Short mmCIF file of C-alpha atoms in Angstrom, two decimals:
data_model
loop_
_atom_site.label_atom_id
_atom_site.label_comp_id
_atom_site.label_asym_id
_atom_site.label_seq_id
_atom_site.Cartn_x
_atom_site.Cartn_y
_atom_site.Cartn_z
CA MET T 1 -33.70 -58.31 93.46
CA SER T 2 -34.10 -60.26 96.38
CA GLY T 3 -31.87 -62.04 98.94
CA THR T 4 -28.33 -61.10 99.05
CA ALA T 5 -25.71 -59.95 96.71
CA LEU T 6 -23.99 -63.64 96.96
CA ASP T 7 -27.43 -64.88 95.93
CA ASP T 8 -27.59 -62.44 92.91
CA ALA T 9 -23.93 -63.44 91.80
CA LEU T 10 -24.78 -67.23 91.91
CA ALA T 11 -28.04 -66.54 89.95
CA TYR T 12 -26.05 -64.52 87.30
CA ALA T 13 -23.19 -67.19 87.16
CA ALA T 14 -25.97 -69.91 86.63
CA GLN T 15 -26.67 -67.88 83.45
CA GLY T 16 -23.02 -68.24 82.16
CA LEU T 17 -21.95 -64.80 83.22
CA HIS T 18 -18.45 -64.55 84.88
CA VAL T 19 -18.91 -62.35 87.96
CA HIS T 20 -16.52 -60.90 90.56
CA PRO T 21 -17.12 -58.89 93.51
CA VAL T 22 -16.75 -54.94 93.37
CA HIS T 23 -16.60 -52.43 96.26
CA ASN T 24 -19.68 -50.28 97.17
CA VAL T 25 -20.55 -47.03 98.91
CA ARG T 26 -21.51 -47.09 102.69
CA ALA T 27 -24.44 -45.19 104.33
CA ASP T 28 -22.22 -42.41 105.09
CA GLY T 29 -20.97 -42.05 101.54
CA SER T 30 -17.53 -43.62 102.12
CA CYS T 31 -16.23 -46.29 100.12
CA THR T 32 -16.11 -49.92 101.54
CA CYS T 33 -12.32 -50.19 100.62
CA PRO T 34 -9.71 -49.21 103.29
CA LYS T 35 -9.15 -45.65 101.79
CA GLY T 36 -12.90 -44.87 102.94
CA SER T 37 -13.65 -41.27 102.10
CA ALA T 38 -10.44 -40.34 100.86
CA PRO T 39 -10.60 -39.42 97.16
CA HIS T 40 -9.50 -42.26 94.94
CA ASP T 41 -10.02 -43.88 91.26
CA GLY T 42 -13.22 -46.14 91.19
CA TYR T 43 -14.69 -44.63 94.23
CA GLY T 44 -17.41 -47.21 95.36
CA LYS T 45 -17.19 -49.58 92.30
CA HIS T 46 -13.58 -50.76 91.92
CA PRO T 47 -12.79 -54.46 92.16
CA TRP T 48 -12.79 -56.26 95.55
CA SER T 49 -10.53 -59.08 95.24
CA ALA T 50 -6.92 -59.60 94.62
CA HIS T 51 -6.90 -59.92 90.87
CA GLY T 52 -9.98 -57.74 89.96
CA LEU T 53 -12.01 -58.73 86.95
CA ASN T 54 -9.44 -61.60 86.44
CA ASP T 55 -11.18 -63.36 89.20
CA ALA T 56 -14.36 -63.54 87.56
CA THR T 57 -15.93 -66.82 87.54
CA THR T 58 -19.04 -69.04 87.18
CA ASP T 59 -17.74 -71.67 89.72
CA PRO T 60 -20.36 -71.47 92.65
CA GLU T 61 -17.63 -72.59 95.13
CA THR T 62 -15.18 -69.82 94.08
CA ILE T 63 -18.05 -67.14 94.01
CA ARG T 64 -18.83 -68.03 97.69
CA THR T 65 -15.06 -67.74 98.59
CA LEU T 66 -14.94 -64.37 96.76
CA TRP T 67 -17.79 -63.03 98.61
CA LYS T 68 -16.99 -64.36 101.93
CA ASN T 69 -17.24 -61.61 104.58
CA LYS T 70 -18.39 -59.11 101.71
CA PRO T 71 -22.17 -58.89 102.46
CA ALA T 72 -21.87 -55.32 100.60
CA ALA T 73 -19.76 -56.17 97.48
CA GLN T 74 -21.65 -55.53 94.30
CA VAL T 75 -21.72 -57.84 91.44
CA GLY T 76 -19.44 -57.09 88.70
CA VAL T 77 -19.31 -59.04 85.15
CA ASN T 78 -16.26 -59.59 83.17
CA CYS T 79 -17.64 -58.85 79.80
CA GLY T 80 -15.02 -60.41 77.85
CA ALA T 81 -14.84 -63.87 79.91
CA SER T 82 -18.72 -63.66 79.41
CA GLY T 83 -18.73 -63.15 75.80
CA VAL T 84 -20.72 -59.85 76.47
CA VAL T 85 -20.66 -56.58 75.21
CA ALA T 86 -22.28 -53.59 77.44
CA LEU T 87 -22.95 -50.11 75.76
CA ASP T 88 -23.13 -47.83 78.84
CA THR T 89 -25.01 -44.78 78.19
CA ASP T 90 -23.68 -42.11 80.70
CA VAL T 91 -25.47 -39.36 82.31
CA HIS T 92 -23.24 -37.55 84.68
CA GLY T 93 -22.06 -33.83 84.83
CA ASP T 94 -21.72 -32.34 81.61
CA THR T 95 -22.16 -35.67 79.89
CA ASP T 96 -25.50 -36.60 78.59
CA GLY T 97 -25.66 -39.89 76.34
CA ARG T 98 -29.19 -39.79 75.96
CA PRO T 99 -29.43 -37.89 72.57
CA THR T 100 -26.72 -39.98 71.36
CA TRP T 101 -28.50 -43.24 72.39
CA ALA T 102 -31.96 -41.90 70.92
CA ALA T 103 -29.99 -41.20 67.58
CA LEU T 104 -28.24 -44.71 67.63
CA VAL T 105 -31.69 -46.56 67.98
CA ALA T 106 -33.28 -44.41 65.31
CA GLU T 107 -30.36 -45.69 63.10
CA TYR T 108 -30.23 -49.26 64.43
CA PRO T 109 -33.69 -50.27 65.91
CA ALA T 110 -32.50 -53.52 67.06
CA LEU T 111 -30.39 -51.96 69.57
CA ASP T 112 -33.56 -51.27 71.55
CA ALA T 113 -34.27 -54.93 71.83
CA ALA T 114 -31.57 -55.69 74.37
CA PRO T 115 -31.63 -56.29 78.27
CA MET T 116 -31.02 -53.03 80.03
CA ALA T 117 -30.06 -52.17 83.44
CA GLU T 118 -30.62 -48.52 84.95
CA THR T 119 -27.59 -46.93 86.62
CA PRO T 120 -27.11 -44.24 88.88
CA HIS T 121 -27.75 -40.50 87.48
CA ASP T 122 -30.36 -41.93 84.95
CA GLY T 123 -27.97 -43.54 82.73
CA TRP T 124 -28.14 -47.33 81.71
CA HIS T 125 -26.18 -50.23 80.31
CA ALA T 126 -27.54 -52.26 77.34
CA PHE T 127 -26.02 -55.82 76.84
CA TYR T 128 -25.31 -57.66 73.84
CA SER T 129 -23.49 -60.90 72.73
CA GLN T 130 -19.92 -60.64 71.52
CA ASN T 131 -20.84 -63.25 68.96
CA GLY T 132 -17.36 -64.18 68.56
CA GLU T 133 -16.14 -60.59 67.32
CA ARG T 134 -13.46 -59.07 69.03
CA ILE T 135 -14.67 -56.05 70.73
CA GLY T 136 -12.53 -54.21 73.68
CA CYS T 137 -13.11 -50.89 75.55
CA PRO T 138 -12.30 -48.61 72.90
CA ALA T 139 -10.96 -45.12 74.25
CA PRO T 140 -11.37 -41.68 72.54
CA THR T 141 -8.85 -40.82 69.97
CA PRO T 142 -7.76 -37.82 67.83
CA ASP T 143 -10.07 -39.00 65.01
CA GLU T 144 -13.00 -39.93 67.38
CA PRO T 145 -12.74 -37.81 70.45
CA ASP T 146 -16.30 -38.85 71.62
CA GLY T 147 -15.48 -42.60 70.98
CA PRO T 148 -16.49 -44.93 68.13
CA LEU T 149 -20.44 -44.44 69.14
CA GLY T 150 -20.65 -40.74 70.01
CA GLU T 151 -20.83 -38.73 72.95
CA GLY T 152 -21.82 -40.16 76.33
CA ILE T 153 -21.79 -43.78 74.99
CA ASP T 154 -19.01 -46.04 76.43
CA VAL T 155 -18.34 -49.76 75.25
CA LYS T 156 -17.10 -52.46 77.64
CA GLY T 157 -16.03 -55.64 75.99
CA ILE T 158 -12.89 -57.67 76.19
CA GLY T 159 -10.77 -56.24 79.23
CA GLY T 160 -13.75 -54.34 80.75
CA TYR T 161 -16.47 -54.73 83.37
CA VAL T 162 -19.64 -53.37 84.44
CA ILE T 163 -21.90 -53.59 87.68
CA LEU T 164 -25.20 -55.80 87.40
CA PRO T 165 -27.98 -54.90 89.47
CA SER T 166 -28.17 -56.72 92.87
CA SER T 167 -29.98 -56.25 96.27
CA VAL T 168 -26.85 -54.26 97.39
CA SER T 169 -26.56 -51.82 94.61
CA ALA T 170 -28.60 -48.69 94.96
CA GLY T 171 -30.00 -47.09 91.66
CA ARG T 172 -29.36 -50.15 89.74
CA ASP T 173 -32.39 -52.49 88.63
CA TRP T 174 -33.48 -53.90 85.07
CA ILE T 175 -35.63 -51.90 83.26
CA PRO T 176 -39.31 -52.94 83.08
CA GLY T 177 -39.65 -54.95 79.44
CA HIS T 178 -35.76 -55.06 79.24
CA GLU T 179 -34.95 -57.68 82.14
CA LEU T 180 -32.12 -60.23 81.71
CA ASP T 181 -34.26 -63.23 80.95
CA ALA T 182 -31.81 -65.27 79.17
CA VAL T 183 -28.46 -65.93 77.88
CA PRO T 184 -26.94 -65.86 75.12
CA LEU T 185 -27.78 -62.37 74.45
CA PRO T 186 -29.02 -60.58 71.39
CA GLU T 187 -26.42 -59.96 68.88
CA LEU T 188 -25.11 -56.24 67.89
CA PRO T 189 -26.10 -55.01 64.35
CA ALA T 190 -23.40 -55.75 61.99
CA ALA T 191 -22.91 -52.19 61.04
CA VAL T 192 -22.27 -51.40 64.80
CA VAL T 193 -19.88 -54.45 65.10
CA LYS T 194 -17.82 -52.86 62.16
CA ARG T 195 -17.48 -49.64 64.15
CA LEU T 196 -16.15 -51.26 67.56
CA THR T 197 -13.98 -54.46 66.49
CA PHE T 198 -10.30 -54.02 66.63
CA ARG T 199 -7.45 -55.90 65.18
CA THR T 200 -4.49 -57.25 67.04
CA LYS T 201 -2.35 -56.75 64.10
CA LYS T 202 -1.94 -53.74 62.40
CA PRO T 203 -2.10 -53.43 58.56
CA PRO T 204 1.57 -53.06 57.13
CA ALA T 205 2.43 -49.52 56.45
CA ALA T 206 3.62 -48.53 52.64
CA PRO T 207 7.38 -48.50 52.67
CA ALA T 208 7.23 -44.56 52.41
CA GLU T 209 5.17 -44.42 55.61
CA LYS T 210 7.68 -46.70 57.87
CA ARG T 211 9.44 -44.65 60.36
CA ALA T 212 12.73 -45.76 62.26
CA LYS T 213 12.14 -47.70 65.39
CA VAL T 214 13.22 -46.24 68.78
CA ARG T 215 15.73 -48.36 70.42
CA GLU T 216 16.87 -48.69 74.09
CA GLY T 217 18.25 -45.45 75.47
CA GLY T 218 15.68 -43.23 73.52
CA ARG T 219 12.51 -44.91 74.14
CA ASN T 220 11.45 -42.88 77.36
CA ALA T 221 12.64 -39.45 76.05
CA TYR T 222 10.44 -40.46 72.77
CA LEU T 223 7.49 -41.23 74.84
CA CYS T 224 7.66 -38.09 77.06
CA ASP T 225 7.88 -36.03 73.93
CA ARG T 226 4.72 -37.75 72.38
CA ALA T 227 3.09 -37.33 75.88
CA LEU T 228 3.72 -33.51 76.20
CA ALA T 229 2.64 -33.25 72.33
CA MET T 230 -0.63 -34.84 73.41
CA LYS T 231 -1.27 -32.61 76.51
CA ARG T 232 -0.75 -29.67 74.35
CA SER T 233 -3.43 -30.86 71.98
CA GLY T 234 -6.06 -31.26 74.89
CA PHE T 235 -5.75 -34.97 75.48
CA THR T 236 -7.58 -36.49 78.58
CA GLU T 237 -5.58 -39.04 80.47
CA ALA T 238 -7.18 -41.89 79.12
CA ALA T 239 -7.15 -40.66 75.65
CA MET T 240 -3.29 -40.03 76.13
CA ALA T 241 -2.60 -43.49 77.68
CA ALA T 242 -4.51 -45.38 74.76
CA ALA T 243 -2.64 -43.20 71.92
CA LEU T 244 0.63 -43.56 73.81
CA GLN T 245 0.40 -47.33 74.07
CA ALA T 246 -0.27 -47.53 70.38
CA GLU T 247 2.78 -45.40 69.82
CA ASN T 248 4.76 -47.47 72.27
CA LEU T 249 4.07 -50.75 70.37
CA GLU T 250 4.45 -49.34 66.87
CA MET T 251 7.70 -47.35 67.51
CA CYS T 252 9.67 -48.65 70.61
CA ASP T 253 11.96 -51.64 69.84
CA PRO T 254 11.51 -53.41 72.32
CA PRO T 255 8.24 -51.76 73.59
CA ARG T 256 8.13 -50.33 77.05
CA THR T 257 5.87 -52.11 79.64
CA ALA T 258 2.15 -51.12 79.63
CA GLU T 259 2.55 -49.86 83.23
CA HIS T 260 5.27 -47.83 82.35
CA VAL T 261 3.59 -46.09 79.30
CA ALA T 262 0.51 -45.54 81.82
CA GLY T 263 2.69 -43.96 84.26
CA ILE T 264 4.03 -41.23 81.59
CA ALA T 265 0.41 -40.61 80.63
CA ALA T 266 -0.64 -40.17 84.35
CA ARG T 267 2.13 -37.89 84.97
CA TYR T 268 1.83 -35.59 81.73
CA ALA T 269 -1.92 -35.42 82.13
CA LYS T 270 -1.12 -33.52 85.39
CA LEU T 271 1.21 -31.12 84.18
CA ASN T 272 0.11 -27.29 84.89
CA ALA T 273 -0.82 -25.09 82.19
CA LYS T 274 0.56 -21.68 81.52
CA PRO T 275 -1.52 -18.57 81.05
CA ASP T 276 -0.78 -18.77 77.27
CA GLY T 277 -2.25 -22.12 77.06
CA ALA T 278 1.19 -23.77 76.55
CA VAL T 279 2.04 -26.61 78.90
CA ALA T 280 4.74 -26.51 81.46
CA ASP T 281 7.33 -29.21 80.93
CA GLU T 282 7.96 -29.80 84.76
CA GLY T 283 6.14 -28.77 87.67
CA PRO T 284 4.44 -30.21 90.92
CA PRO T 285 1.27 -31.93 90.74
CA PRO T 286 -1.75 -30.07 91.41
CA GLU T 287 -1.89 -31.06 95.04
CA ARG T 288 -0.02 -33.29 97.46
CA ARG T 289 -1.26 -36.90 98.11
CA HIS T 290 -2.09 -37.66 101.63
CA VAL T 291 -1.39 -41.28 102.73
CA ARG T 292 -3.51 -42.50 105.78
CA ALA T 293 -1.76 -44.30 108.91
CA TYR T 294 -3.70 -47.33 110.24
CA SER T 295 -3.82 -48.18 113.84
CA LEU T 296 -3.03 -51.75 114.83
CA PRO T 297 -6.66 -52.36 115.95
CA GLU T 298 -7.85 -51.02 112.25
CA LEU T 299 -5.14 -53.27 110.86
CA ALA T 300 -6.48 -56.24 112.89
CA ALA T 301 -9.99 -55.46 111.70
CA MET T 302 -9.27 -55.58 107.99
CA GLN T 303 -10.18 -58.53 105.92
CA PRO T 304 -7.16 -60.09 104.32
CA GLU T 305 -7.56 -60.75 100.68
CA GLN T 306 -7.64 -64.45 100.12
CA VAL T 307 -4.95 -65.98 97.80
CA GLN T 308 -6.81 -67.87 95.12
CA TRP T 309 -4.89 -71.04 93.93
CA VAL T 310 -4.84 -72.60 90.42
CA LEU T 311 -2.51 -75.23 92.08
CA GLY T 312 -2.42 -74.99 95.77
CA ASP T 313 0.97 -73.47 97.05
CA TYR T 314 2.37 -73.59 93.56
CA ILE T 315 0.35 -71.29 91.05
CA ALA T 316 -1.59 -68.64 92.39
CA ALA T 317 -4.51 -67.12 89.85
CA GLY T 318 -2.82 -63.98 88.12
CA ASP T 319 0.57 -64.89 88.88
CA VAL T 320 3.33 -66.08 86.71
CA ALA T 321 5.01 -69.51 87.42
CA SER T 322 7.98 -71.35 85.78
CA LEU T 323 8.41 -75.09 85.37
CA GLU T 324 12.10 -75.59 84.90
CA SER T 325 13.95 -79.01 84.93
CA ALA T 326 16.82 -80.61 82.77
CA PRO T 327 15.80 -81.69 79.01
CA LYS T 328 13.72 -84.72 78.84
CA CYS T 329 12.70 -85.04 82.50
CA GLY T 330 9.10 -85.03 81.94
CA LYS T 331 7.88 -81.30 81.93
CA THR T 332 5.56 -81.62 79.11
CA THR T 333 3.96 -84.99 80.61
CA LEU T 334 3.82 -83.09 83.89
CA LEU T 335 2.05 -80.04 82.13
CA ARG T 336 -0.54 -81.92 80.09
CA LYS T 337 -1.52 -83.89 83.44
CA LEU T 338 -1.92 -80.53 85.13
CA HIS T 339 -4.45 -79.35 82.44
CA VAL T 340 -6.41 -82.64 82.76
CA HIS T 341 -6.57 -82.31 86.53
CA ILE T 342 -7.73 -78.66 86.23
CA ALA T 343 -10.37 -79.54 83.64
CA THR T 344 -11.75 -82.28 85.88
CA GLY T 345 -11.44 -80.64 89.26
CA THR T 346 -9.20 -83.63 90.90
CA PRO T 347 -6.17 -82.90 93.27
CA PHE T 348 -2.83 -82.92 91.50
CA LEU T 349 0.29 -83.65 93.48
CA GLY T 350 -1.79 -84.11 96.47
CA ARG T 351 -2.95 -80.33 96.08
CA ALA T 352 -6.30 -78.73 95.43
CA VAL T 353 -6.81 -77.31 91.90
CA LYS T 354 -9.10 -74.46 90.64
CA GLN T 355 -11.41 -76.25 88.14
CA GLY T 356 -12.37 -74.50 84.85
CA PRO T 357 -11.19 -74.14 81.28
CA SER T 358 -7.60 -73.81 80.35
CA LEU T 359 -5.38 -72.89 77.40
CA TYR T 360 -2.32 -75.14 76.45
CA CYS T 361 0.09 -73.33 73.97
CA THR T 362 2.61 -75.66 72.39
CA GLU T 363 5.36 -75.78 69.87
CA GLU T 364 4.33 -79.44 69.16
CA ARG T 365 2.22 -80.44 66.07
CA ALA T 366 -1.35 -81.58 66.14
CA GLY T 367 -0.47 -85.23 66.12
CA THR T 368 1.99 -85.18 68.96
CA SER T 369 -0.26 -83.27 71.13
CA ARG T 370 -3.26 -85.71 70.26
CA GLU T 371 -1.22 -88.53 71.36
CA GLY T 372 0.03 -86.69 74.51
CA PHE T 373 -3.37 -85.75 75.84
CA ALA T 374 -4.76 -89.19 75.05
CA ARG T 375 -2.02 -90.71 77.31
CA ALA T 376 -2.79 -88.21 79.94
CA GLY T 377 -6.68 -89.06 79.81
CA GLY T 378 -7.91 -85.85 78.58
CA LEU T 379 -8.55 -86.06 75.08
CA GLU T 380 -12.26 -85.95 75.54
CA LEU T 381 -12.38 -82.89 77.75
CA PRO T 382 -13.81 -79.86 76.21
CA ASP T 383 -12.40 -77.37 78.64
CA ILE T 384 -8.69 -78.07 77.55
CA HIS T 385 -7.88 -75.64 74.69
CA VAL T 386 -4.77 -75.98 72.36
CA MET T 387 -2.78 -73.24 70.36
CA PHE T 388 -0.28 -74.28 68.07
CA LEU T 389 3.13 -72.02 67.56
CA HIS T 390 2.97 -72.70 63.71
CA ASP T 391 -0.31 -70.81 63.68
CA PHE T 392 1.23 -67.60 64.87
CA HIS T 393 3.82 -67.51 61.96
CA GLY T 394 5.00 -63.97 61.33
CA MET T 395 3.43 -62.52 64.68
CA ASP T 396 5.97 -61.36 67.26
CA TRP T 397 5.93 -61.97 71.11
CA THR T 398 3.58 -58.89 71.81
CA GLU T 399 0.91 -59.99 68.88
CA LYS T 400 1.14 -63.57 70.24
CA VAL T 401 0.32 -62.50 73.79
CA GLU T 402 -2.57 -60.11 72.68
CA GLU T 403 -4.22 -62.91 70.65
CA ILE T 404 -3.89 -65.67 73.49
CA ALA T 405 -5.09 -62.96 76.06
CA GLU T 406 -8.19 -62.56 74.02
CA HIS T 407 -8.75 -66.26 74.01
CA ARG T 408 -8.17 -66.64 77.68
CA GLN T 409 -10.70 -63.80 78.39
CA ARG T 410 -13.25 -65.44 76.14
CA LEU T 411 -12.87 -68.72 77.39
CA GLY T 412 -12.41 -67.56 81.20
CA ALA T 413 -9.45 -69.84 81.38
CA VAL T 414 -7.96 -70.19 84.73
CA LEU T 415 -4.73 -71.42 83.43
CA VAL T 416 -2.60 -70.56 80.38
CA SER T 417 0.63 -72.45 79.74
CA PHE T 418 3.63 -72.11 77.08
CA ASP T 419 5.44 -75.25 75.99
CA THR T 420 8.07 -74.18 75.56
CA LEU T 421 8.32 -70.58 76.46
CA SER T 422 11.75 -70.03 74.95
CA LYS T 423 10.24 -70.99 71.40
CA TRP T 424 7.02 -69.03 71.83
CA ALA T 425 8.98 -65.85 73.08
CA GLY T 426 11.89 -66.03 70.39
CA LEU T 427 14.68 -66.10 73.15
CA LYS T 428 18.11 -66.74 71.56
CA GLY T 429 21.19 -68.08 72.71
CA GLU T 430 22.09 -67.47 76.52
CA GLU T 431 18.64 -66.02 77.02
CA GLU T 432 17.11 -69.50 77.20
CA GLN T 433 19.01 -70.00 80.23
CA SER T 434 18.21 -67.11 82.35
CA ALA T 435 14.95 -67.40 84.42
CA GLY T 436 15.02 -63.66 84.76
CA VAL T 437 14.65 -63.13 81.18
CA ALA T 438 12.12 -65.83 80.95
CA MET T 439 10.01 -64.19 83.61
CA GLU T 440 10.17 -60.71 81.93
#
């Protein structure tokens, strides 16, 4: 690679890849984040912006802002937003994915035709097109403890990112003969796609297989019991978190938040083991955390994170905002106009907007929406996408959100709006009048 990391990021964006800055390792071996050499997750390769991979973009001006005062930032690619699947052959410690990769290529020779980038420790990333399929970042499960493709092969799709070769990334370069020459990328073999795709909605269980839902008051105890059983079965924290979230969505009514479930998994993954191999139900973590104190000169030297505005001073990227007024005061008209201004990049209400695709989720029918956007001057804008509530018939709020989130990732949408939220979320009675319930 030549030039700067910013040059590399802009070049990748010009090929249609949605990029975002990622931390790096300094010459002294410390991470470029404020934690420095203190042990922490994602050492030297975790996102370097306020909203991580959700800040990924192809817009040159936004990229320049994201990389401002960060010459050491590596280039991450949001796989889902870019329509990319990256197969990561890991060679590190006791893990060696090279034999697994060789067996996959022997079975599916087309895999070897992909762009490939070497990674530190002799591994590599191979890049393919999502081709409209729903491929996420599947974690190991009890049925597939080595993942869907075998030991040492990680899959990064919707919801994941990887680091691309750049002038600041040591040990990362395109493998000769496998350079990234063009986007779109080659497609995965159909048989491999079948092993990787997932469905938002699970097939209904037979009546005899259905279990009673766990209601409020018993959900936490249920999830903790399941986490303890998983720990005793040897689950890693990542596998436990994935399996526990599946239990949460299937059994808890309503489900706990993903953050709450991840916290239970993290806590039980650290439980001490007894000499007989059992797991203690309680106990301190293996070691106490150490928190750094910063001097004021150190604080003054820190580069503050820049707020990325979708609509200046009103809607921040990655945030949730609520538009409220009395009925029939023009909320829908205002919302349609906002989508038009975001698609065209023109100021709205006297404030700058972040230009890009958007997703408008409406309870209206197609004809009403078509007339409304015609009046708003946006009917010919391809970056505005509409989803209709009636198409989600039979799906609960969680299923709707998962489906919409996948479209947001695929489109790289900078704004998702719901008109009207109470109808989409199924709020009833006085719940519709509560801003707190709406935000939750």
